[in-house]
Amino acid sequence: MAESDGQERTEEATPRRRQQAKEKGQVARSKELASVAVLVMGAVSLMWFGESLAKGLMVVMKRLFSLSREEVFNLSKLFDIALGALTHLIGPLLLILITLFVSAVIGAIGLGGISFSAQAAMPKFNKMNPLSGFKRMFGMQSWVELLKSILKVTLVAGVAFYLIEASKQDLFELATDSFPSNIFHALSILLNFILMISCSLLVVVAIDIPFQIWQHANQLKMTKQEVKDEYKDTEGKPEVKGRIRQLQREAAQRRMMADVPQADVIVTNPEHFSVALRYKQNTDKAPVVVAKGVDHIAMKIREVAREHDIAIVPAPPLARALYHTTELEQEIPDGLFVAVAQILAYVFQLKQFRRKGGKRPVLDENNMPIPPDFRY
């Protein structure tokens, strides 16, 4: 739902919403982390490799300031000399640049991770709207950026003033130092100043990272209706899911009805329940339920049984017990073995009676040995 619908965004973003935002390039980022990482590591890299760079520059300057007349007027030779001198700078410069590159990458992905999105790279014409730009000028983000800028200026000025006060003695000693030690001493002081000032900006980073995480989470918040709509899209609409379940039940019922002809007996509660049992002495360790149902399904089971001349035995307590305690293609519970054995024996005797005649077998269906735990 859109914000114009009047609903407040009070719900935390779902995992799907966060994933969609990431695919669009909408992740929490801290520009302060990236810039401070470059500043700090830049100062550290100069402290690590600055001496090699200074020595290389000294070699270059000595060579270029000691050219002979012949070398000055020979362009090809002059080019070779300059190129040879510059090779002394390539190593330190590459090390410094690689350090800066790595620190820039780590600072950029330190919050939000690596994210590539074509959508984020597409031009957004709404940002060219003067009204939108005017709103952004006076929005919360602008005020936060202003406060961060004030804090950075305050930190840099305060730390610089403190360092100058603390290093007065070293600064005065520069005037009495001999060349070139005074140059290296001055560079050492300068690099320490740069490193300390850069490290002071970590205070801004410590404030900016939680704010960016909070702001990103706040921007992704959803209304209650959006959460419901997403659930419907993800899990499927209730009416569609209901139709799928209905089709699945119908398919299961068709499969079950196809197994009814394999049954040896149908145990029924004449009003509601029907349970079809199969017992093959060579394959089944115990009688197996091949079909069961209530009401309409129970009637359909009996119809199929009549079509295939399968015995239908009314035994209400046993039918209810079998229906509630068994699943399809499952053996009957141990507690019902005796009662089911009586049913199967009765069916066998009934078949004998129909073939050979004699005394008709009788089954007392209401007094079968069914344990109390299986009575429903």
mmCIF file of C-alpha atoms in Angstrom:
data_model
loop_
_atom_site.group_PDB
_atom_site.id
_atom_site.type_symbol
_atom_site.label_atom_id
_atom_site.label_comp_id
_atom_site.label_asym_id
_atom_site.label_seq_id
_atom_site.Cartn_x
_atom_site.Cartn_y
_atom_site.Cartn_z
ATOM 1 C CA MET A 1 0.000 0.000 0.000
ATOM 2 C CA ALA A 2 1.203 3.511 -0.696
ATOM 3 C CA GLU A 3 1.729 6.123 1.955
ATOM 4 C CA SER A 4 -1.181 8.083 0.502
ATOM 5 C CA ASP A 5 -3.493 5.341 1.779
ATOM 6 C CA GLY A 6 -3.010 6.812 5.255
ATOM 7 C CA GLN A 7 -1.413 3.780 6.860
ATOM 8 C CA GLU A 8 1.661 4.251 9.012
ATOM 9 C CA ARG A 9 4.765 2.206 8.303
ATOM 10 C CA THR A 10 5.059 0.500 11.685
ATOM 11 C CA GLU A 11 6.146 -3.016 10.688
ATOM 12 C CA GLU A 12 9.766 -4.112 10.367
ATOM 13 C CA ALA A 13 10.820 -5.043 6.844
ATOM 14 C CA THR A 14 10.417 -8.702 5.958
ATOM 15 C CA PRO A 15 13.369 -10.728 4.597
ATOM 16 C CA ARG A 16 11.801 -10.566 1.125
ATOM 17 C CA ARG A 17 11.478 -6.777 1.310
ATOM 18 C CA ARG A 18 15.147 -6.459 2.369
ATOM 19 C CA GLN A 19 16.231 -8.763 -0.462
ATOM 20 C CA GLN A 20 14.241 -6.752 -3.021
ATOM 21 C CA ALA A 21 15.787 -3.534 -1.699
ATOM 22 C CA LYS A 22 19.274 -5.041 -1.984
ATOM 23 C CA GLU A 23 18.571 -6.070 -5.591
ATOM 24 C CA LYS A 24 17.678 -2.439 -6.292
ATOM 25 C CA GLY A 25 20.905 -1.246 -4.674
ATOM 26 C CA GLN A 26 19.144 0.097 -1.582
ATOM 27 C CA VAL A 27 21.541 -0.848 1.199
ATOM 28 C CA ALA A 28 22.886 1.023 4.196
ATOM 29 C CA ARG A 29 26.038 2.935 3.255
ATOM 30 C CA SER A 30 28.312 5.253 5.205
ATOM 31 C CA LYS A 31 30.234 7.806 3.142
ATOM 32 C CA GLU A 32 32.051 8.831 6.296
ATOM 33 C CA LEU A 33 33.425 5.312 6.768
ATOM 34 C CA ALA A 34 34.807 5.240 3.209
ATOM 35 C CA SER A 35 36.380 8.708 3.356
ATOM 36 C CA VAL A 36 37.901 8.248 6.835
ATOM 37 C CA ALA A 37 39.275 4.825 5.839
ATOM 38 C CA VAL A 38 41.082 6.441 2.905
ATOM 39 C CA LEU A 39 42.383 9.319 5.048
ATOM 40 C CA VAL A 40 43.679 7.096 7.861
ATOM 41 C CA MET A 41 45.261 4.505 5.577
ATOM 42 C CA GLY A 42 46.660 7.278 3.379
ATOM 43 C CA ALA A 43 48.491 8.703 6.380
ATOM 44 C CA VAL A 44 49.631 5.223 7.448
ATOM 45 C CA SER A 45 50.862 4.370 3.934
ATOM 46 C CA LEU A 46 52.861 7.608 3.814
ATOM 47 C CA MET A 47 54.420 6.703 7.143
ATOM 48 C CA TRP A 48 55.231 3.215 5.841
ATOM 49 C CA PHE A 49 56.457 4.083 2.356
ATOM 50 C CA GLY A 50 57.095 7.833 2.624
ATOM 51 C CA GLU A 51 60.802 7.421 3.293
ATOM 52 C CA SER A 52 61.246 5.304 0.143
ATOM 53 C CA LEU A 53 59.232 7.843 -1.832
ATOM 54 C CA ALA A 54 61.327 10.743 -0.487
ATOM 55 C CA LYS A 55 64.557 8.960 -1.323
ATOM 56 C CA GLY A 56 63.273 8.256 -4.814
ATOM 57 C CA LEU A 57 62.351 11.931 -5.269
ATOM 58 C CA MET A 58 65.799 12.948 -4.065
ATOM 59 C CA VAL A 59 67.409 10.655 -6.658
ATOM 60 C CA VAL A 60 65.188 12.081 -9.384
ATOM 61 C CA MET A 61 65.910 15.688 -8.416
ATOM 62 C CA LYS A 62 69.668 15.119 -8.137
ATOM 63 C CA ARG A 63 69.776 13.521 -11.568
ATOM 64 C CA LEU A 64 67.588 16.111 -13.266
ATOM 65 C CA PHE A 65 69.462 19.044 -11.686
ATOM 66 C CA SER A 66 72.839 17.700 -12.740
ATOM 67 C CA LEU A 67 72.294 17.472 -16.480
ATOM 68 C CA SER A 68 75.160 18.305 -18.782
ATOM 69 C CA ARG A 69 74.821 20.676 -21.751
ATOM 70 C CA GLU A 70 74.941 17.752 -24.155
ATOM 71 C CA GLU A 71 72.133 15.935 -22.315
ATOM 72 C CA VAL A 72 69.925 19.044 -22.186
ATOM 73 C CA PHE A 73 69.985 19.516 -25.960
ATOM 74 C CA ASN A 74 69.596 15.784 -26.783
ATOM 75 C CA LEU A 75 65.854 15.089 -26.463
ATOM 76 C CA SER A 76 66.071 11.309 -26.830
ATOM 77 C CA LYS A 77 68.805 11.103 -24.215
ATOM 78 C CA LEU A 78 66.929 13.516 -21.959
ATOM 79 C CA PHE A 79 63.824 11.293 -22.189
ATOM 80 C CA ASP A 80 65.843 8.192 -21.263
ATOM 81 C CA ILE A 81 67.361 9.987 -18.266
ATOM 82 C CA ALA A 82 63.940 11.173 -17.036
ATOM 83 C CA LEU A 83 62.424 7.729 -17.489
ATOM 84 C CA GLY A 84 65.312 6.069 -15.648
ATOM 85 C CA ALA A 85 65.040 8.542 -12.798
ATOM 86 C CA LEU A 86 61.281 8.028 -12.474
ATOM 87 C CA THR A 87 61.700 4.283 -12.032
ATOM 88 C CA HIS A 88 62.853 5.056 -8.487
ATOM 89 C CA LEU A 89 59.349 6.394 -7.744
ATOM 90 C CA ILE A 90 57.254 3.599 -9.268
ATOM 91 C CA GLY A 91 57.632 1.102 -6.384
ATOM 92 C CA PRO A 92 56.704 3.428 -3.468
ATOM 93 C CA LEU A 93 53.906 5.075 -5.481
ATOM 94 C CA LEU A 94 52.373 1.721 -6.415
ATOM 95 C CA LEU A 95 52.444 0.572 -2.787
ATOM 96 C CA ILE A 96 50.764 3.784 -1.635
ATOM 97 C CA LEU A 97 48.122 3.638 -4.386
ATOM 98 C CA ILE A 98 47.375 -0.041 -3.737
ATOM 99 C CA THR A 99 46.950 0.683 -0.031
ATOM 100 C CA LEU A 100 44.574 3.560 -0.810
ATOM 101 C CA PHE A 101 42.602 1.421 -3.279
ATOM 102 C CA VAL A 102 42.175 -1.448 -0.824
ATOM 103 C CA SER A 103 41.178 0.883 2.003
ATOM 104 C CA ALA A 104 38.655 2.644 -0.285
ATOM 105 C CA VAL A 105 37.060 -0.680 -1.267
ATOM 106 C CA ILE A 106 36.936 -1.957 2.320
ATOM 107 C CA GLY A 107 35.521 1.364 3.520
ATOM 108 C CA ALA A 108 32.849 1.295 0.809
ATOM 109 C CA ILE A 109 31.695 -2.263 1.488
ATOM 110 C CA GLY A 110 32.290 -2.179 5.242
ATOM 111 C CA LEU A 111 28.629 -1.283 5.736
ATOM 112 C CA GLY A 112 26.148 -2.922 3.397
ATOM 113 C CA GLY A 113 28.543 -5.374 1.779
ATOM 114 C CA ILE A 114 29.080 -5.831 -1.949
ATOM 115 C CA SER A 115 26.045 -4.993 -4.038
ATOM 116 C CA PHE A 116 25.779 -4.657 -7.812
ATOM 117 C CA SER A 117 22.480 -3.390 -9.192
ATOM 118 C CA ALA A 118 21.587 -2.255 -12.685
ATOM 119 C CA GLN A 119 18.500 -0.531 -11.280
ATOM 120 C CA ALA A 120 20.628 1.634 -9.016
ATOM 121 C CA ALA A 121 22.669 2.762 -12.032
ATOM 122 C CA MET A 122 19.602 3.800 -14.036
ATOM 123 C CA PRO A 123 18.889 7.563 -14.170
ATOM 124 C CA LYS A 124 16.141 8.710 -11.832
ATOM 125 C CA PHE A 125 14.276 11.646 -13.339
ATOM 126 C CA ASN A 126 12.403 12.378 -10.112
ATOM 127 C CA LYS A 127 15.713 13.582 -8.643
ATOM 128 C CA MET A 128 15.766 16.273 -11.337
ATOM 129 C CA ASN A 129 12.483 17.661 -10.052
ATOM 130 C CA PRO A 130 13.161 21.074 -8.410
ATOM 131 C CA LEU A 131 10.434 20.488 -5.821
ATOM 132 C CA SER A 132 11.969 17.169 -4.788
ATOM 133 C CA GLY A 133 15.375 18.818 -4.547
ATOM 134 C CA PHE A 134 13.907 21.629 -2.431
ATOM 135 C CA LYS A 135 12.366 19.063 -0.064
ATOM 136 C CA ARG A 136 15.680 17.231 0.223
ATOM 137 C CA MET A 137 17.417 20.524 1.088
ATOM 138 C CA PHE A 138 15.268 20.878 4.196
ATOM 139 C CA GLY A 139 14.769 17.199 4.962
ATOM 140 C CA MET A 140 16.112 15.234 7.898
ATOM 141 C CA GLN A 141 19.062 13.925 5.870
ATOM 142 C CA SER A 142 20.205 17.485 5.108
ATOM 143 C CA TRP A 143 20.102 18.440 8.773
ATOM 144 C CA VAL A 144 22.075 15.337 9.702
ATOM 145 C CA GLU A 145 24.693 16.129 7.038
ATOM 146 C CA LEU A 146 24.934 19.693 8.378
ATOM 147 C CA LEU A 147 25.467 18.445 11.935
ATOM 148 C CA LYS A 148 28.118 15.993 10.722
ATOM 149 C CA SER A 149 29.908 18.773 8.840
ATOM 150 C CA ILE A 150 29.905 20.988 11.936
ATOM 151 C CA LEU A 151 31.181 18.085 14.026
ATOM 152 C CA LYS A 152 33.975 17.348 11.524
ATOM 153 C CA VAL A 153 35.118 20.968 11.431
ATOM 154 C CA THR A 154 35.048 21.124 15.223
ATOM 155 C CA LEU A 155 37.014 17.905 15.586
ATOM 156 C CA VAL A 156 39.632 18.827 12.979
ATOM 157 C CA ALA A 157 40.113 22.330 14.407
ATOM 158 C CA GLY A 158 40.195 21.119 18.002
ATOM 159 C CA VAL A 159 42.642 18.265 17.370
ATOM 160 C CA ALA A 160 44.855 20.466 15.179
ATOM 161 C CA PHE A 161 44.997 23.165 17.862
ATOM 162 C CA TYR A 162 45.808 20.565 20.532
ATOM 163 C CA LEU A 163 48.568 19.001 18.398
ATOM 164 C CA ILE A 164 50.149 22.355 17.664
ATOM 165 C CA GLU A 165 50.140 23.220 21.362
ATOM 166 C CA ALA A 166 51.564 19.824 22.288
ATOM 167 C CA SER A 167 54.267 19.978 19.574
ATOM 168 C CA LYS A 168 55.515 23.533 20.128
ATOM 169 C CA GLN A 169 58.932 22.353 21.238
ATOM 170 C CA ASP A 170 59.402 20.136 18.150
ATOM 171 C CA LEU A 171 58.237 22.923 15.829
ATOM 172 C CA PHE A 172 60.721 25.396 17.348
ATOM 173 C CA GLU A 173 63.542 22.873 16.993
ATOM 174 C CA LEU A 174 63.029 22.789 13.208
ATOM 175 C CA ALA A 175 64.729 26.200 12.939
ATOM 176 C CA THR A 176 67.887 24.883 14.563
ATOM 177 C CA ASP A 177 68.046 21.508 12.791
ATOM 178 C CA SER A 178 70.502 21.089 9.945
ATOM 179 C CA PHE A 179 69.541 20.203 6.382
ATOM 180 C CA PRO A 180 68.245 17.626 5.413
ATOM 181 C CA SER A 181 67.359 16.283 8.890
ATOM 182 C CA ASN A 182 65.026 19.279 9.440
ATOM 183 C CA ILE A 183 63.068 18.284 6.316
ATOM 184 C CA PHE A 184 62.581 14.714 7.524
ATOM 185 C CA HIS A 185 61.734 15.974 11.007
ATOM 186 C CA ALA A 186 59.104 18.313 9.568
ATOM 187 C CA LEU A 187 57.619 15.518 7.434
ATOM 188 C CA SER A 188 57.447 13.233 10.475
ATOM 189 C CA ILE A 189 55.589 15.887 12.477
ATOM 190 C CA LEU A 190 53.264 16.569 9.532
ATOM 191 C CA LEU A 191 52.431 12.906 9.020
ATOM 192 C CA ASN A 192 51.704 12.462 12.729
ATOM 193 C CA PHE A 193 49.392 15.483 12.563
ATOM 194 C CA ILE A 194 47.566 14.069 9.534
ATOM 195 C CA LEU A 195 47.178 10.638 11.149
ATOM 196 C CA MET A 196 45.864 12.015 14.453
ATOM 197 C CA ILE A 197 43.449 14.400 12.733
ATOM 198 C CA SER A 198 42.203 11.601 10.462
ATOM 199 C CA CYS A 199 41.721 9.283 13.448
ATOM 200 C CA SER A 200 39.692 11.968 15.213
ATOM 201 C CA LEU A 201 37.100 11.635 12.432
ATOM 202 C CA LEU A 202 36.413 8.083 13.620
ATOM 203 C CA VAL A 203 34.070 9.757 16.118
ATOM 204 C CA VAL A 204 31.922 10.871 13.165
ATOM 205 C CA VAL A 205 32.046 7.337 11.721
ATOM 206 C CA ALA A 206 30.932 5.870 15.071
ATOM 207 C CA ILE A 207 27.882 8.158 14.969
ATOM 208 C CA ASP A 208 27.165 7.823 11.253
ATOM 209 C CA ILE A 209 27.120 4.007 10.988
ATOM 210 C CA PRO A 210 24.303 3.418 13.561
ATOM 211 C CA PHE A 211 22.367 6.324 12.047
ATOM 212 C CA GLN A 212 22.639 4.898 8.511
ATOM 213 C CA ILE A 213 21.544 1.456 9.719
ATOM 214 C CA TRP A 214 18.583 2.970 11.563
ATOM 215 C CA GLN A 215 17.628 5.201 8.635
ATOM 216 C CA HIS A 216 17.824 2.317 6.147
ATOM 217 C CA ALA A 217 15.661 0.090 8.361
ATOM 218 C CA ASN A 218 13.200 2.959 8.826
ATOM 219 C CA GLN A 219 12.952 3.541 5.064
ATOM 220 C CA LEU A 220 12.167 -0.136 4.492
ATOM 221 C CA LYS A 221 9.409 -0.308 7.105
ATOM 222 C CA MET A 222 6.072 -1.574 5.835
ATOM 223 C CA THR A 223 2.422 -1.024 6.575
ATOM 224 C CA LYS A 224 0.341 -3.875 7.965
ATOM 225 C CA GLN A 225 -1.411 -4.153 4.598
ATOM 226 C CA GLU A 226 1.908 -4.458 2.755
ATOM 227 C CA VAL A 227 2.909 -7.316 5.063
ATOM 228 C CA LYS A 228 -0.391 -9.070 4.366
ATOM 229 C CA ASP A 229 -0.075 -8.536 0.610
ATOM 230 C CA GLU A 230 3.475 -9.872 0.617
ATOM 231 C CA TYR A 231 2.386 -12.921 2.568
ATOM 232 C CA LYS A 232 -0.328 -13.557 -0.001
ATOM 233 C CA ASP A 233 2.133 -13.179 -2.863
ATOM 234 C CA THR A 234 4.682 -15.436 -1.177
ATOM 235 C CA GLU A 235 2.423 -18.114 0.244
ATOM 236 C CA GLY A 236 -0.352 -17.847 -2.324
ATOM 237 C CA LYS A 237 -3.830 -16.388 -2.007
ATOM 238 C CA PRO A 238 -6.163 -18.297 0.357
ATOM 239 C CA GLU A 239 -8.660 -19.106 -2.383
ATOM 240 C CA VAL A 240 -5.908 -20.455 -4.649
ATOM 241 C CA LYS A 241 -4.397 -22.500 -1.830
ATOM 242 C CA GLY A 242 -7.857 -23.812 -0.968
ATOM 243 C CA ARG A 243 -8.435 -24.866 -4.572
ATOM 244 C CA ILE A 244 -5.040 -26.604 -4.669
ATOM 245 C CA ARG A 245 -5.833 -28.491 -1.469
ATOM 246 C CA GLN A 246 -9.202 -29.493 -2.881
ATOM 247 C CA LEU A 247 -7.586 -30.845 -6.054
ATOM 248 C CA GLN A 248 -5.027 -32.711 -3.956
ATOM 249 C CA ARG A 249 -7.797 -34.273 -1.864
ATOM 250 C CA GLU A 250 -9.695 -35.283 -4.960
ATOM 251 C CA ALA A 251 -6.579 -36.876 -6.477
ATOM 252 C CA ALA A 252 -5.880 -38.719 -3.192
ATOM 253 C CA GLN A 253 -9.480 -39.937 -3.091
ATOM 254 C CA ARG A 254 -9.254 -41.247 -6.659
ATOM 255 C CA ARG A 255 -6.068 -43.139 -5.811
ATOM 256 C CA MET A 256 -7.712 -44.495 -2.670
ATOM 257 C CA MET A 257 -10.804 -45.649 -4.559
ATOM 258 C CA ALA A 258 -8.561 -47.437 -7.054
ATOM 259 C CA ASP A 259 -7.126 -49.465 -4.140
ATOM 260 C CA VAL A 260 -10.528 -50.528 -2.745
ATOM 261 C CA PRO A 261 -10.814 -53.589 -5.091
ATOM 262 C CA GLN A 262 -7.677 -54.986 -3.398
ATOM 263 C CA ALA A 263 -9.469 -55.103 -0.018
ATOM 264 C CA ASP A 264 -10.641 -58.328 1.633
ATOM 265 C CA VAL A 265 -13.273 -56.704 3.829
ATOM 266 C CA ILE A 266 -14.988 -53.347 4.426
ATOM 267 C CA VAL A 267 -15.594 -52.629 8.113
ATOM 268 C CA THR A 268 -18.416 -50.111 8.541
ATOM 269 C CA ASN A 269 -20.413 -48.097 10.931
ATOM 270 C CA PRO A 270 -23.522 -48.216 8.782
ATOM 271 C CA GLU A 271 -24.278 -44.509 9.279
ATOM 272 C CA HIS A 272 -20.893 -42.803 8.883
ATOM 273 C CA PHE A 273 -17.596 -44.759 8.653
ATOM 274 C CA SER A 274 -16.090 -47.214 6.174
ATOM 275 C CA VAL A 275 -12.597 -48.754 6.411
ATOM 276 C CA ALA A 276 -11.224 -51.119 3.728
ATOM 277 C CA LEU A 277 -8.736 -53.750 4.977
ATOM 278 C CA ARG A 278 -6.363 -55.900 2.964
ATOM 279 C CA TYR A 279 -4.561 -58.960 4.255
ATOM 280 C CA LYS A 280 -2.323 -61.008 1.990
ATOM 281 C CA GLN A 281 -0.684 -63.774 3.972
ATOM 282 C CA ASN A 282 2.379 -63.929 1.728
ATOM 283 C CA THR A 283 3.138 -60.167 1.674
ATOM 284 C CA ASP A 284 1.418 -58.469 4.616
ATOM 285 C CA LYS A 285 2.679 -58.973 8.161
ATOM 286 C CA ALA A 286 -0.606 -57.594 9.458
ATOM 287 C CA PRO A 287 -3.857 -56.303 7.921
ATOM 288 C CA VAL A 288 -3.349 -52.995 6.072
ATOM 289 C CA VAL A 289 -5.803 -50.077 5.657
ATOM 290 C CA VAL A 290 -6.165 -49.371 1.932
ATOM 291 C CA ALA A 291 -9.075 -46.901 2.115
ATOM 292 C CA LYS A 292 -11.175 -45.099 4.688
ATOM 293 C CA GLY A 293 -13.741 -42.329 4.767
ATOM 294 C CA VAL A 294 -16.802 -40.820 6.368
ATOM 295 C CA ASP A 295 -20.250 -39.971 5.059
ATOM 296 C CA HIS A 296 -20.081 -39.479 1.253
ATOM 297 C CA ILE A 297 -16.642 -41.101 0.902
ATOM 298 C CA ALA A 298 -17.798 -44.005 3.102
ATOM 299 C CA MET A 299 -20.743 -44.553 0.773
ATOM 300 C CA LYS A 300 -18.478 -44.492 -2.295
ATOM 301 C CA ILE A 301 -16.196 -47.123 -0.702
ATOM 302 C CA ARG A 302 -19.197 -49.380 -0.148
ATOM 303 C CA GLU A 303 -20.391 -48.884 -3.727
ATOM 304 C CA VAL A 304 -16.993 -49.925 -5.116
ATOM 305 C CA ALA A 305 -16.938 -52.890 -2.714
ATOM 306 C CA ARG A 306 -20.348 -54.108 -3.944
ATOM 307 C CA GLU A 307 -19.210 -53.795 -7.553
ATOM 308 C CA HIS A 308 -16.246 -56.092 -6.812
ATOM 309 C CA ASP A 309 -18.118 -58.461 -4.479
ATOM 310 C CA ILE A 310 -16.092 -57.519 -1.375
ATOM 311 C CA ALA A 311 -17.608 -58.384 1.989
ATOM 312 C CA ILE A 312 -19.096 -55.448 3.925
ATOM 313 C CA VAL A 313 -19.226 -56.121 7.667
ATOM 314 C CA PRO A 314 -20.990 -53.725 10.061
ATOM 315 C CA ALA A 315 -18.902 -53.316 13.233
ATOM 316 C CA PRO A 316 -19.401 -49.745 14.537
ATOM 317 C CA PRO A 317 -16.877 -49.719 17.449
ATOM 318 C CA LEU A 318 -14.149 -51.328 15.316
ATOM 319 C CA ALA A 319 -14.869 -49.074 12.319
ATOM 320 C CA ARG A 320 -14.512 -45.951 14.468
ATOM 321 C CA ALA A 321 -11.326 -47.276 16.107
ATOM 322 C CA LEU A 322 -9.736 -48.136 12.755
ATOM 323 C CA TYR A 323 -10.661 -44.786 11.220
ATOM 324 C CA HIS A 324 -9.218 -42.698 14.053
ATOM 325 C CA THR A 325 -6.022 -44.707 14.739
ATOM 326 C CA THR A 326 -4.711 -45.624 11.275
ATOM 327 C CA GLU A 327 -3.459 -43.966 8.090
ATOM 328 C CA LEU A 328 -3.685 -45.194 4.517
ATOM 329 C CA GLU A 329 -1.280 -48.006 3.624
ATOM 330 C CA GLN A 330 -0.570 -48.433 7.336
ATOM 331 C CA GLU A 331 -0.804 -51.661 9.320
ATOM 332 C CA ILE A 332 -3.474 -51.765 11.994
ATOM 333 C CA PRO A 333 -2.396 -51.135 15.635
ATOM 334 C CA ASP A 334 -1.485 -54.103 17.840
ATOM 335 C CA GLY A 335 -4.472 -53.449 20.085
ATOM 336 C CA LEU A 336 -6.907 -54.146 17.231
ATOM 337 C CA PHE A 337 -5.321 -57.407 15.995
ATOM 338 C CA VAL A 338 -7.779 -59.699 17.789
ATOM 339 C CA ALA A 339 -10.881 -57.772 16.699
ATOM 340 C CA VAL A 340 -9.736 -57.601 13.067
ATOM 341 C CA ALA A 341 -8.793 -61.303 13.166
ATOM 342 C CA GLN A 342 -12.374 -62.071 14.201
ATOM 343 C CA ILE A 343 -13.646 -60.009 11.271
ATOM 344 C CA LEU A 344 -11.356 -61.812 8.784
ATOM 345 C CA ALA A 345 -12.304 -65.190 10.241
ATOM 346 C CA TYR A 346 -15.963 -64.248 9.926
ATOM 347 C CA VAL A 347 -15.457 -63.258 6.259
ATOM 348 C CA PHE A 348 -13.670 -66.572 5.549
ATOM 349 C CA GLN A 349 -16.489 -68.541 7.230
ATOM 350 C CA LEU A 350 -19.087 -66.511 5.303
ATOM 351 C CA LYS A 351 -17.425 -67.412 1.992
ATOM 352 C CA GLN A 352 -17.392 -71.084 3.031
ATOM 353 C CA PHE A 353 -21.077 -70.877 3.939
ATOM 354 C CA ARG A 354 -21.950 -69.365 0.542
ATOM 355 C CA ARG A 355 -20.027 -72.082 -1.309
ATOM 356 C CA LYS A 356 -20.936 -75.165 0.740
ATOM 357 C CA GLY A 357 -23.921 -74.138 2.829
ATOM 358 C CA GLY A 358 -24.424 -75.273 6.415
ATOM 359 C CA LYS A 359 -24.862 -73.102 9.479
ATOM 360 C CA ARG A 360 -24.548 -69.384 8.748
ATOM 361 C CA PRO A 361 -21.736 -67.744 10.811
ATOM 362 C CA VAL A 362 -22.714 -65.050 13.279
ATOM 363 C CA LEU A 363 -20.611 -62.019 14.336
ATOM 364 C CA ASP A 364 -21.387 -60.076 17.519
ATOM 365 C CA GLU A 365 -20.066 -56.705 16.329
ATOM 366 C CA ASN A 366 -20.993 -54.846 19.521
ATOM 367 C CA ASN A 367 -18.949 -57.105 21.837
ATOM 368 C CA MET A 368 -15.611 -57.165 20.082
ATOM 369 C CA PRO A 369 -12.351 -57.058 22.142
ATOM 370 C CA ILE A 370 -11.418 -53.412 21.594
ATOM 371 C CA PRO A 371 -9.154 -51.822 24.278
ATOM 372 C CA PRO A 372 -10.512 -48.705 26.018
ATOM 373 C CA ASP A 373 -7.780 -46.532 24.432
ATOM 374 C CA PHE A 374 -9.152 -47.389 20.963
ATOM 375 C CA ARG A 375 -12.809 -46.650 21.655
ATOM 376 C CA TYR A 376 -14.179 -43.482 20.043
#
